[in-house]
PDB file of C-alpha atoms in Angstrom:
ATOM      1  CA  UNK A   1      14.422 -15.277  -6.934  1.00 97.00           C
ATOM      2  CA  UNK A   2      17.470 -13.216  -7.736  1.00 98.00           C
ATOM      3  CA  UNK A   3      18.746 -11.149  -4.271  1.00 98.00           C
ATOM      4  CA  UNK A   4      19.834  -7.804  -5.016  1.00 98.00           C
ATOM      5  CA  UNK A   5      22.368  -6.718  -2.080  1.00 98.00           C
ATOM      6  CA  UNK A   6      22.970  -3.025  -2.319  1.00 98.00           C
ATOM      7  CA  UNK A   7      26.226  -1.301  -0.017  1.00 96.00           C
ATOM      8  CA  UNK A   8      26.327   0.593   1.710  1.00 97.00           C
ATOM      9  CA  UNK A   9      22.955   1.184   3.436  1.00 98.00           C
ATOM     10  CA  UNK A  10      24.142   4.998   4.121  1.00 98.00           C
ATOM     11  CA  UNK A  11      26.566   7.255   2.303  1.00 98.00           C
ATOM     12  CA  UNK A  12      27.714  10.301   4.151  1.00 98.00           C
ATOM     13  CA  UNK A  13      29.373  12.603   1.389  1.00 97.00           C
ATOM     14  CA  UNK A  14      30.143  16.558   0.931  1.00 97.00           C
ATOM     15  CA  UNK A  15      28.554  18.153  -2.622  1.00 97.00           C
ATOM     16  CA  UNK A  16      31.659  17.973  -5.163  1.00 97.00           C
ATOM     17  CA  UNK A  17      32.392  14.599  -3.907  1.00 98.00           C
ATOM     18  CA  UNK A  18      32.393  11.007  -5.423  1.00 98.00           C
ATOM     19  CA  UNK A  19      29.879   8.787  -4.646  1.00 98.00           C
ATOM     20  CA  UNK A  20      30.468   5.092  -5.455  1.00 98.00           C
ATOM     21  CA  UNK A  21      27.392   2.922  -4.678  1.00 98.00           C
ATOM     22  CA  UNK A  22      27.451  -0.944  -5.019  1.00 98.00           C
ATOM     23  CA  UNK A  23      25.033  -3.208  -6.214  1.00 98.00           C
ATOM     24  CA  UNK A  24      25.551  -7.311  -5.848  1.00 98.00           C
ATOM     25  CA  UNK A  25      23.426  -9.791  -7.636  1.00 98.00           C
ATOM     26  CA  UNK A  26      23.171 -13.524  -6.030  1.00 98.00           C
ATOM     27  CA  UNK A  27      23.584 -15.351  -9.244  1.00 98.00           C
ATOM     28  CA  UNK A  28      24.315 -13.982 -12.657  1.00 98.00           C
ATOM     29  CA  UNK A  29      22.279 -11.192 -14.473  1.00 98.00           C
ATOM     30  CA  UNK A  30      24.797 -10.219 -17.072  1.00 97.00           C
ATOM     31  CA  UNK A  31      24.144  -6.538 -18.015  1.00 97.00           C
ATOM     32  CA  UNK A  32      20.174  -6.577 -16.821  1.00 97.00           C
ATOM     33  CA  UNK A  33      20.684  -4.270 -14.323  1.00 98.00           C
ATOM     34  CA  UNK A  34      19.031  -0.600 -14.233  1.00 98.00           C
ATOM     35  CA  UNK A  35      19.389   2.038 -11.147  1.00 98.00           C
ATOM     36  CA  UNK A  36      16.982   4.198 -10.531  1.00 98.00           C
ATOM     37  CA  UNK A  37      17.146   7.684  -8.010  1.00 98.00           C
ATOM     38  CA  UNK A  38      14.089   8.521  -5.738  1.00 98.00           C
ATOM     39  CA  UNK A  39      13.673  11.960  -3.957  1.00 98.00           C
ATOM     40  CA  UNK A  40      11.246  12.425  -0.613  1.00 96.00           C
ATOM     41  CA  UNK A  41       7.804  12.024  -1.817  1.00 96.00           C
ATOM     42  CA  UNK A  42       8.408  11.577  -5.338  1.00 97.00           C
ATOM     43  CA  UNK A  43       8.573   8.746  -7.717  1.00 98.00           C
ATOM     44  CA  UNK A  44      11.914   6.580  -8.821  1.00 98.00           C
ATOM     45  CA  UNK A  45      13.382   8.257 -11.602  1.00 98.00           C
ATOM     46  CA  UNK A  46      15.568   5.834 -14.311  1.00 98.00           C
ATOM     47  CA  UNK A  47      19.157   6.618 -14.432  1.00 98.00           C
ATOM     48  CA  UNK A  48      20.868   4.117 -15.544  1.00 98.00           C
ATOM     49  CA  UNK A  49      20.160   0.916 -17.980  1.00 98.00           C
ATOM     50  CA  UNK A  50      21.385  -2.053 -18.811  1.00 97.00           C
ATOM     51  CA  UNK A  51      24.174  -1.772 -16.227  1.00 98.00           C
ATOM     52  CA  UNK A  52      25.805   1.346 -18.128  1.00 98.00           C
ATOM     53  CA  UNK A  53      23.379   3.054 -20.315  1.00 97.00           C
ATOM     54  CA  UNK A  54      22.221   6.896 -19.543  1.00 98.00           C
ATOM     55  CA  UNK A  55      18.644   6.950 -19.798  1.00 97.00           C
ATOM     56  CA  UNK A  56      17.588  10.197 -21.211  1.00 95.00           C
ATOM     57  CA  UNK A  57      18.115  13.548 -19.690  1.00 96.00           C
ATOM     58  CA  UNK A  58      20.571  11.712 -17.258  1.00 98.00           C
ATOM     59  CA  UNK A  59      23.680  13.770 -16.741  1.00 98.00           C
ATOM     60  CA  UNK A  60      26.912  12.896 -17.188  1.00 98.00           C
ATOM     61  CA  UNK A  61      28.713  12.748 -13.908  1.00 98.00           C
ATOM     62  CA  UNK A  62      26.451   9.524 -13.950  1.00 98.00           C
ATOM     63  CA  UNK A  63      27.906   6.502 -14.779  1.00 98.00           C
ATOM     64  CA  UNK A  64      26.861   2.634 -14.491  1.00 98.00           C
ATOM     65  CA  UNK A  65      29.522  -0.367 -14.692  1.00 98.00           C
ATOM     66  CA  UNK A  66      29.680  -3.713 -13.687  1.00 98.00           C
ATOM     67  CA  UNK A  67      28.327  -7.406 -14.955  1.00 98.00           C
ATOM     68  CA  UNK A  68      27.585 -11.042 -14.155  1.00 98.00           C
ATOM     69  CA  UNK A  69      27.191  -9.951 -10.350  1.00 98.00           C
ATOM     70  CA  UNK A  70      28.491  -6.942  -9.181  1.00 98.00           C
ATOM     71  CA  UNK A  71      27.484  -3.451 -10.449  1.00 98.00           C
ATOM     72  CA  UNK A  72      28.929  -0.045  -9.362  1.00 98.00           C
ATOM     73  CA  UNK A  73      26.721   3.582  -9.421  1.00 98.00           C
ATOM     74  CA  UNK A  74      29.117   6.366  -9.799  1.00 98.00           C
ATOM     75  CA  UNK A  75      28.252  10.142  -9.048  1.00 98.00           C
ATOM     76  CA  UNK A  76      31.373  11.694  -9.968  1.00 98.00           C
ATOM     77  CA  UNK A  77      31.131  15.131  -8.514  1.00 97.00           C
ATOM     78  CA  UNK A  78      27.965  15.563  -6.224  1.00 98.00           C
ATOM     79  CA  UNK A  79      25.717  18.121  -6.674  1.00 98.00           C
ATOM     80  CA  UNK A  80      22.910  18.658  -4.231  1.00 97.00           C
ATOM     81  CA  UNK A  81      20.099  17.476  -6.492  1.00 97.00           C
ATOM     82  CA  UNK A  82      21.716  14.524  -5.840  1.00 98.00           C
ATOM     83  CA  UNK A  83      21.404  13.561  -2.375  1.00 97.00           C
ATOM     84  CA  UNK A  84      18.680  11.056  -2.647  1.00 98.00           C
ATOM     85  CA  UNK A  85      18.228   7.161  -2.459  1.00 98.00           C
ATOM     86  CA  UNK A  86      19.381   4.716  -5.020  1.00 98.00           C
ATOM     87  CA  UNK A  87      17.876   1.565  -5.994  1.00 98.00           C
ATOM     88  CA  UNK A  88      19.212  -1.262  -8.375  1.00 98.00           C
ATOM     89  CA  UNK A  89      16.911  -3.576 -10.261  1.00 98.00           C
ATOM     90  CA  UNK A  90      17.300  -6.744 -12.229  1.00 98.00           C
ATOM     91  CA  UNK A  91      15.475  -8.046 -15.230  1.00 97.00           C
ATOM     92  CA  UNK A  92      17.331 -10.913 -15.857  1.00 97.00           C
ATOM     93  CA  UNK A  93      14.345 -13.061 -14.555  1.00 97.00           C
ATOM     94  CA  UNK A  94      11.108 -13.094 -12.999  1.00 97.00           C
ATOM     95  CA  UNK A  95      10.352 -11.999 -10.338  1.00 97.00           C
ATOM     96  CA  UNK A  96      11.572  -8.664 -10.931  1.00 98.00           C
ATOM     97  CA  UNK A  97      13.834  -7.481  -7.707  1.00 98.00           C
ATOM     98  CA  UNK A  98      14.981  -4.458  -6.691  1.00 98.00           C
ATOM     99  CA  UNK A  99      17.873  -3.797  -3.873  1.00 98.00           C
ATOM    100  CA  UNK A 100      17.095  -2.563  -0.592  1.00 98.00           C
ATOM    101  CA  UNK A 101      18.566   0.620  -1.720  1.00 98.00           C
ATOM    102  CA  UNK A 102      21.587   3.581  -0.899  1.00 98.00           C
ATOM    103  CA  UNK A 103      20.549   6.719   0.507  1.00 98.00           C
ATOM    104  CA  UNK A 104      23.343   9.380  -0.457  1.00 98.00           C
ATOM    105  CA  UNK A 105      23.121  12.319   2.141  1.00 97.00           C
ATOM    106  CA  UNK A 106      24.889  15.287   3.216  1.00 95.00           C
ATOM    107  CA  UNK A 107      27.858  15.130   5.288  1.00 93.00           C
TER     108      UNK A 107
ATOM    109  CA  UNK B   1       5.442  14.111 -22.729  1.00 95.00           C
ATOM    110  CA  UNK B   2       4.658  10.733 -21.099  1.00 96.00           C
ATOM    111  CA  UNK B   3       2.015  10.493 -18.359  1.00 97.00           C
ATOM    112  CA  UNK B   4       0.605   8.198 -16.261  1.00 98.00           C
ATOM    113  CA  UNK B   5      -1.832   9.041 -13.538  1.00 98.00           C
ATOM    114  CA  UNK B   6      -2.649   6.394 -11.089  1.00 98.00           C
ATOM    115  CA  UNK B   7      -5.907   6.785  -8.911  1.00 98.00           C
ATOM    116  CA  UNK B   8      -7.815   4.430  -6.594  1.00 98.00           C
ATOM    117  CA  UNK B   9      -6.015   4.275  -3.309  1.00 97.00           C
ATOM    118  CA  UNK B  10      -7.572   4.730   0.017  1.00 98.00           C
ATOM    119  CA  UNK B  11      -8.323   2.465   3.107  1.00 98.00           C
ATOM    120  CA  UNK B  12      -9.397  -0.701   2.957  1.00 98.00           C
ATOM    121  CA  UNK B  13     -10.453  -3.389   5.514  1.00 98.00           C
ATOM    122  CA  UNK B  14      -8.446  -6.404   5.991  1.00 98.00           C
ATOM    123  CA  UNK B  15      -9.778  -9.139   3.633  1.00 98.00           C
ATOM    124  CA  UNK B  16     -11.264  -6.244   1.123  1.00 98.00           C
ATOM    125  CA  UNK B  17     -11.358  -5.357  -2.341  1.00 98.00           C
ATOM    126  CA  UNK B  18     -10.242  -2.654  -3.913  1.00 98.00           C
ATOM    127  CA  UNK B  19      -9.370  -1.294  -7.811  1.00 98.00           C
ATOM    128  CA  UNK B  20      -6.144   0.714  -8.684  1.00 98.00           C
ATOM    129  CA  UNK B  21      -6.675   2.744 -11.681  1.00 98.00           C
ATOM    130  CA  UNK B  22      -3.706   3.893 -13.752  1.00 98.00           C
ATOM    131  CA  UNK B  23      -4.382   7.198 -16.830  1.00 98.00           C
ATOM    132  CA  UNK B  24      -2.016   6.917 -19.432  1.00 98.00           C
ATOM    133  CA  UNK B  25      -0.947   9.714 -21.966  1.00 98.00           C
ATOM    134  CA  UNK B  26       1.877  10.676 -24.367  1.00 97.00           C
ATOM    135  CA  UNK B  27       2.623   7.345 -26.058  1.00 97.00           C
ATOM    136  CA  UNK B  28       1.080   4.662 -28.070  1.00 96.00           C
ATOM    137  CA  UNK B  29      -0.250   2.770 -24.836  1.00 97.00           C
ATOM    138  CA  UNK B  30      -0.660  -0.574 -26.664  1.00 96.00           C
ATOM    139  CA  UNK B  31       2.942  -0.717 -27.603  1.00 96.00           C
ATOM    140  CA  UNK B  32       4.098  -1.041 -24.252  1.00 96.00           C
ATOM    141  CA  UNK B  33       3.990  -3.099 -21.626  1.00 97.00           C
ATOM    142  CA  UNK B  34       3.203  -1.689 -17.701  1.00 97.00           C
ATOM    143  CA  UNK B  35       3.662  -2.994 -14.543  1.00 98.00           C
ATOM    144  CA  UNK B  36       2.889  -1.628 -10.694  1.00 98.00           C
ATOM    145  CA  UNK B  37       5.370  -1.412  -8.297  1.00 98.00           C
ATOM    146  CA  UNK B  38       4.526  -0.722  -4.921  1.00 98.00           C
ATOM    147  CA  UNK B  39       6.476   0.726  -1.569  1.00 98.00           C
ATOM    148  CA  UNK B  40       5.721   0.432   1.750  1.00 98.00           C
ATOM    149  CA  UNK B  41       6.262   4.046   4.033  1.00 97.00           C
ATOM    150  CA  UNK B  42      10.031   4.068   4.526  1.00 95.00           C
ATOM    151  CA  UNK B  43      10.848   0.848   2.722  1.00 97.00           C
ATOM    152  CA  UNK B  44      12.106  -0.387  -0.562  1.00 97.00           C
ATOM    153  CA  UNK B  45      10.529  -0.836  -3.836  1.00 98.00           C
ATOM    154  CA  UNK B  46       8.962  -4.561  -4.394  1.00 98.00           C
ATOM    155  CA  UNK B  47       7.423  -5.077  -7.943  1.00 98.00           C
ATOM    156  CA  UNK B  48       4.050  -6.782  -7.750  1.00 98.00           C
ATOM    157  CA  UNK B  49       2.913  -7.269 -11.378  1.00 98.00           C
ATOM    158  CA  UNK B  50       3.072  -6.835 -15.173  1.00 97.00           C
ATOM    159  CA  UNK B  51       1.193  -6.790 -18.195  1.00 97.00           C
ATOM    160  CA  UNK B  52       1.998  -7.353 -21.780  1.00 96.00           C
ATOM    161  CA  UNK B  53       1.098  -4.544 -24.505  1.00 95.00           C
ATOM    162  CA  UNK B  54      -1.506  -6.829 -25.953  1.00 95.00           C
ATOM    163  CA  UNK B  55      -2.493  -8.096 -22.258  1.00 96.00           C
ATOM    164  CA  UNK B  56      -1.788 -11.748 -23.229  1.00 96.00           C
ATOM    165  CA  UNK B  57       0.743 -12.100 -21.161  1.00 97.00           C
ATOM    166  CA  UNK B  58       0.836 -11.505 -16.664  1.00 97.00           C
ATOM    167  CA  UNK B  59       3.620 -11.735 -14.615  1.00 98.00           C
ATOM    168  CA  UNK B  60       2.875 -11.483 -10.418  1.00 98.00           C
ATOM    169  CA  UNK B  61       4.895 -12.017  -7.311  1.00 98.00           C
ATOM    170  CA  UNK B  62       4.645 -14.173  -5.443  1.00 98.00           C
ATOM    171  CA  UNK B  63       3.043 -12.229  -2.844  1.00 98.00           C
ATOM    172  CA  UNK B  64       0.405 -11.219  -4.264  1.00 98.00           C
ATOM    173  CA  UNK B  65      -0.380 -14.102  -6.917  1.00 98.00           C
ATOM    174  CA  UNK B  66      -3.716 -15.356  -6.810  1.00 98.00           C
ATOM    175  CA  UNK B  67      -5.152 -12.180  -5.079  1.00 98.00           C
ATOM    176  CA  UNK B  68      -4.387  -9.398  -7.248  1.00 98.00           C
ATOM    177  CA  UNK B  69      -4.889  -9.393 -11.063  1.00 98.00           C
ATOM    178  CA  UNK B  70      -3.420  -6.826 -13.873  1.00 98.00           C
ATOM    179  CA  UNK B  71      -5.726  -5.506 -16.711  1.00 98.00           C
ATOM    180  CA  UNK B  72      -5.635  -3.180 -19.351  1.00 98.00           C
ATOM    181  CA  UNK B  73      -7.861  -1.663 -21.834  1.00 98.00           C
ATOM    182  CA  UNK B  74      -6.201  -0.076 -24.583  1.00 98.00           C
ATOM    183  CA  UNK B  75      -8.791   1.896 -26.226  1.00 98.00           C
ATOM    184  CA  UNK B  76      -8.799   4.137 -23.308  1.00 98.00           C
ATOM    185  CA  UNK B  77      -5.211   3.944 -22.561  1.00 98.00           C
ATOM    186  CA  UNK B  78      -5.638   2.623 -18.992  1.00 98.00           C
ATOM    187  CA  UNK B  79      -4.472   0.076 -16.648  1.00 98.00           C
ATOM    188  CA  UNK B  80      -5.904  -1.730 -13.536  1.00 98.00           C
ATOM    189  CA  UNK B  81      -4.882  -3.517 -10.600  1.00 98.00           C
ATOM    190  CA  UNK B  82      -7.944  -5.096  -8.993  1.00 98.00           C
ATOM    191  CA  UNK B  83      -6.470  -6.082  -5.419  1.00 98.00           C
ATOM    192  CA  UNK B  84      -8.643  -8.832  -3.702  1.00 98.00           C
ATOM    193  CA  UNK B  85      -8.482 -10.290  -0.119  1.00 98.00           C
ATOM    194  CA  UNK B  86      -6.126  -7.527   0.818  1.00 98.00           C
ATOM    195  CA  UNK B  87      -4.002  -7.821   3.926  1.00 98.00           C
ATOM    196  CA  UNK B  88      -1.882  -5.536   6.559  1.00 98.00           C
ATOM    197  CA  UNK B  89       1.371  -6.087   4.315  1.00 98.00           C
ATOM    198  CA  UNK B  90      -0.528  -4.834   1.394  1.00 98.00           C
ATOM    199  CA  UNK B  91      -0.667  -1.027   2.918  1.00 98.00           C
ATOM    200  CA  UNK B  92       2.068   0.905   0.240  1.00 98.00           C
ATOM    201  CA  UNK B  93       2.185   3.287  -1.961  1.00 98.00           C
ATOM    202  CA  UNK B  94       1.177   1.820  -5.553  1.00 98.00           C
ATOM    203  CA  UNK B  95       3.162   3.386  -8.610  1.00 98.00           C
ATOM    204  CA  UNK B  96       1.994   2.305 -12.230  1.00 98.00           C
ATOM    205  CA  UNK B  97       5.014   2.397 -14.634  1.00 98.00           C
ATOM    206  CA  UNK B  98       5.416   2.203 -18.131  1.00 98.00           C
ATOM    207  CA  UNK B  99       8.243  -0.239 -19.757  1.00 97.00           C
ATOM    208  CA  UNK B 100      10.409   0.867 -22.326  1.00 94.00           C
ATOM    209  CA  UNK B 101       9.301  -1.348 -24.624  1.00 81.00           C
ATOM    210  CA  UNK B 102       8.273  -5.065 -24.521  1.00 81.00           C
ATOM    211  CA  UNK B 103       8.132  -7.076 -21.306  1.00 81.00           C
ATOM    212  CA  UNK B 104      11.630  -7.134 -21.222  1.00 86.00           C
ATOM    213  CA  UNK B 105      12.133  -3.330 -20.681  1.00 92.00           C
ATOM    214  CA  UNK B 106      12.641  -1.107 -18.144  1.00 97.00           C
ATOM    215  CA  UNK B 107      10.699   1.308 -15.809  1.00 98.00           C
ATOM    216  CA  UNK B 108      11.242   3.948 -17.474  1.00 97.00           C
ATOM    217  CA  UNK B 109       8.111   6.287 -16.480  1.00 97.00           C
ATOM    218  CA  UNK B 110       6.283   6.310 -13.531  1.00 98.00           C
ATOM    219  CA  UNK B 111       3.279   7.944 -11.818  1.00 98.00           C
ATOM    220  CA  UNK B 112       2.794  10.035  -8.729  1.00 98.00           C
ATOM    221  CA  UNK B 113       1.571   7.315  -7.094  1.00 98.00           C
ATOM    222  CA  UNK B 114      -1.568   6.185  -5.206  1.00 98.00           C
ATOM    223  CA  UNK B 115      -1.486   5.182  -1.225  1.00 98.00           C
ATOM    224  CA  UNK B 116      -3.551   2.188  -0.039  1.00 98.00           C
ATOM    225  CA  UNK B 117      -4.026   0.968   3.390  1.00 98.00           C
ATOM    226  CA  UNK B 118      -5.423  -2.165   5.271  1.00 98.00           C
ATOM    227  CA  UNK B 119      -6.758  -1.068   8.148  1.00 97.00           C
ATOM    228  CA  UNK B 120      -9.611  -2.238  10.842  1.00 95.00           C
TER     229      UNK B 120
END
């Protein structure tokens, strides 16, 4: 089973800020990696795909990079829809495996 | 607009049954494979199953292989999770989610979600 090992745990940032959120895979996935935003009470919501694909509707101060093992989530200028928690998946294998996620509050 | 509508939650006894139902709308169901994901109250998301478009084809974790088995029907556009000999580490919020595409997709809608929990 692939370990996804997300950092940090907490992210303490001001709205207008940059948010860089980490993602580390324990063996290879190549580009099968997808991050996904979850608000209190709601559902995960796709963001990114395929390590650095928008999925639709997904603004642009989101941006995905990263392969083989380590994966970065930017928010380049926070707005306050976006204080939320973060979770990274895999798909490169079975089981499917999602990190333990990032939660992105408000300094 | 994509929908899916799961239903089916409530509390269950330790060692119970118990039948997840999941609506789907807005897309050619068939086409698409779907999967549950589940999260416990303040934890992470853990993927427990998926299904194939044409339901040939199940994938399960570990956790949960052997007691819980993934249906659909696609005439009425629905999907199923019948949960069997449920335990205390079972109690989560259930979220049905539609792939983009094939098994090897993404989760690219999800539901509302329904709660389940294993109590005495």
């Amino acid at each position: 089973e692939i370990v996804l090992t997300q950092s940090p745990a907490t992210l303490s940032l001001s709205p207008g800020e940059r948010a860089t959120l980490s993602c580390r895979a324990s063996q290879s996935i190549s580009s099968y990696l997808a991050w996904y935003q979850q608000k209190p009470g709601q559902p995960p919501r796709l963001l990114i795909y395929d390590a650095s694909n928008r999925a639709t509707g997904i603004p642009a101060r989101f941006s995905g990079s990263g392969s083989g093992t380590d994966f970065t989530l930017t928010v380049s200028s926070l707005e306050p829809e976006d204080f939320a928690v973060y979770h990274c998946q895999q798909r490169n294998t079975w089981p499917r495996t999602f990190g333990g996620g990032t939660k992105v509050e408000i300094k | 607009e994509v929908q899916v509508l799961e239903s089916g939650g409530g509390l269950v006894q330790p060692g119970g049954s118990l039948r997840l139902s999941c609506a789907a709308s807005g897309f050619i169901f068939g086409r698409y494979a779907m999967s549950w994901v589940r999260q416990a109250a303040g934890k992470g998301l853990e993927w427990v199953t998926t299904i194939s478009g044409s339901g040939d084809t199940t994938y399960y974790a570990d956790s949960v292989k052997g007691r819980f088995t993934i249906s659909r029907d696609n005439s009425n556009n629905a999907l199923y999770l019948q949960m069997n000999s449920v335990r205390a580490e079972d109690t989560a919020m259930y979220y049905c989610a539609k792939i983009s595409g094939s098994l090897e997709g993404w989760f690219d809608s999800w539901g509302q979600g329904t709660l389940v929990t294993v109590s005495s």
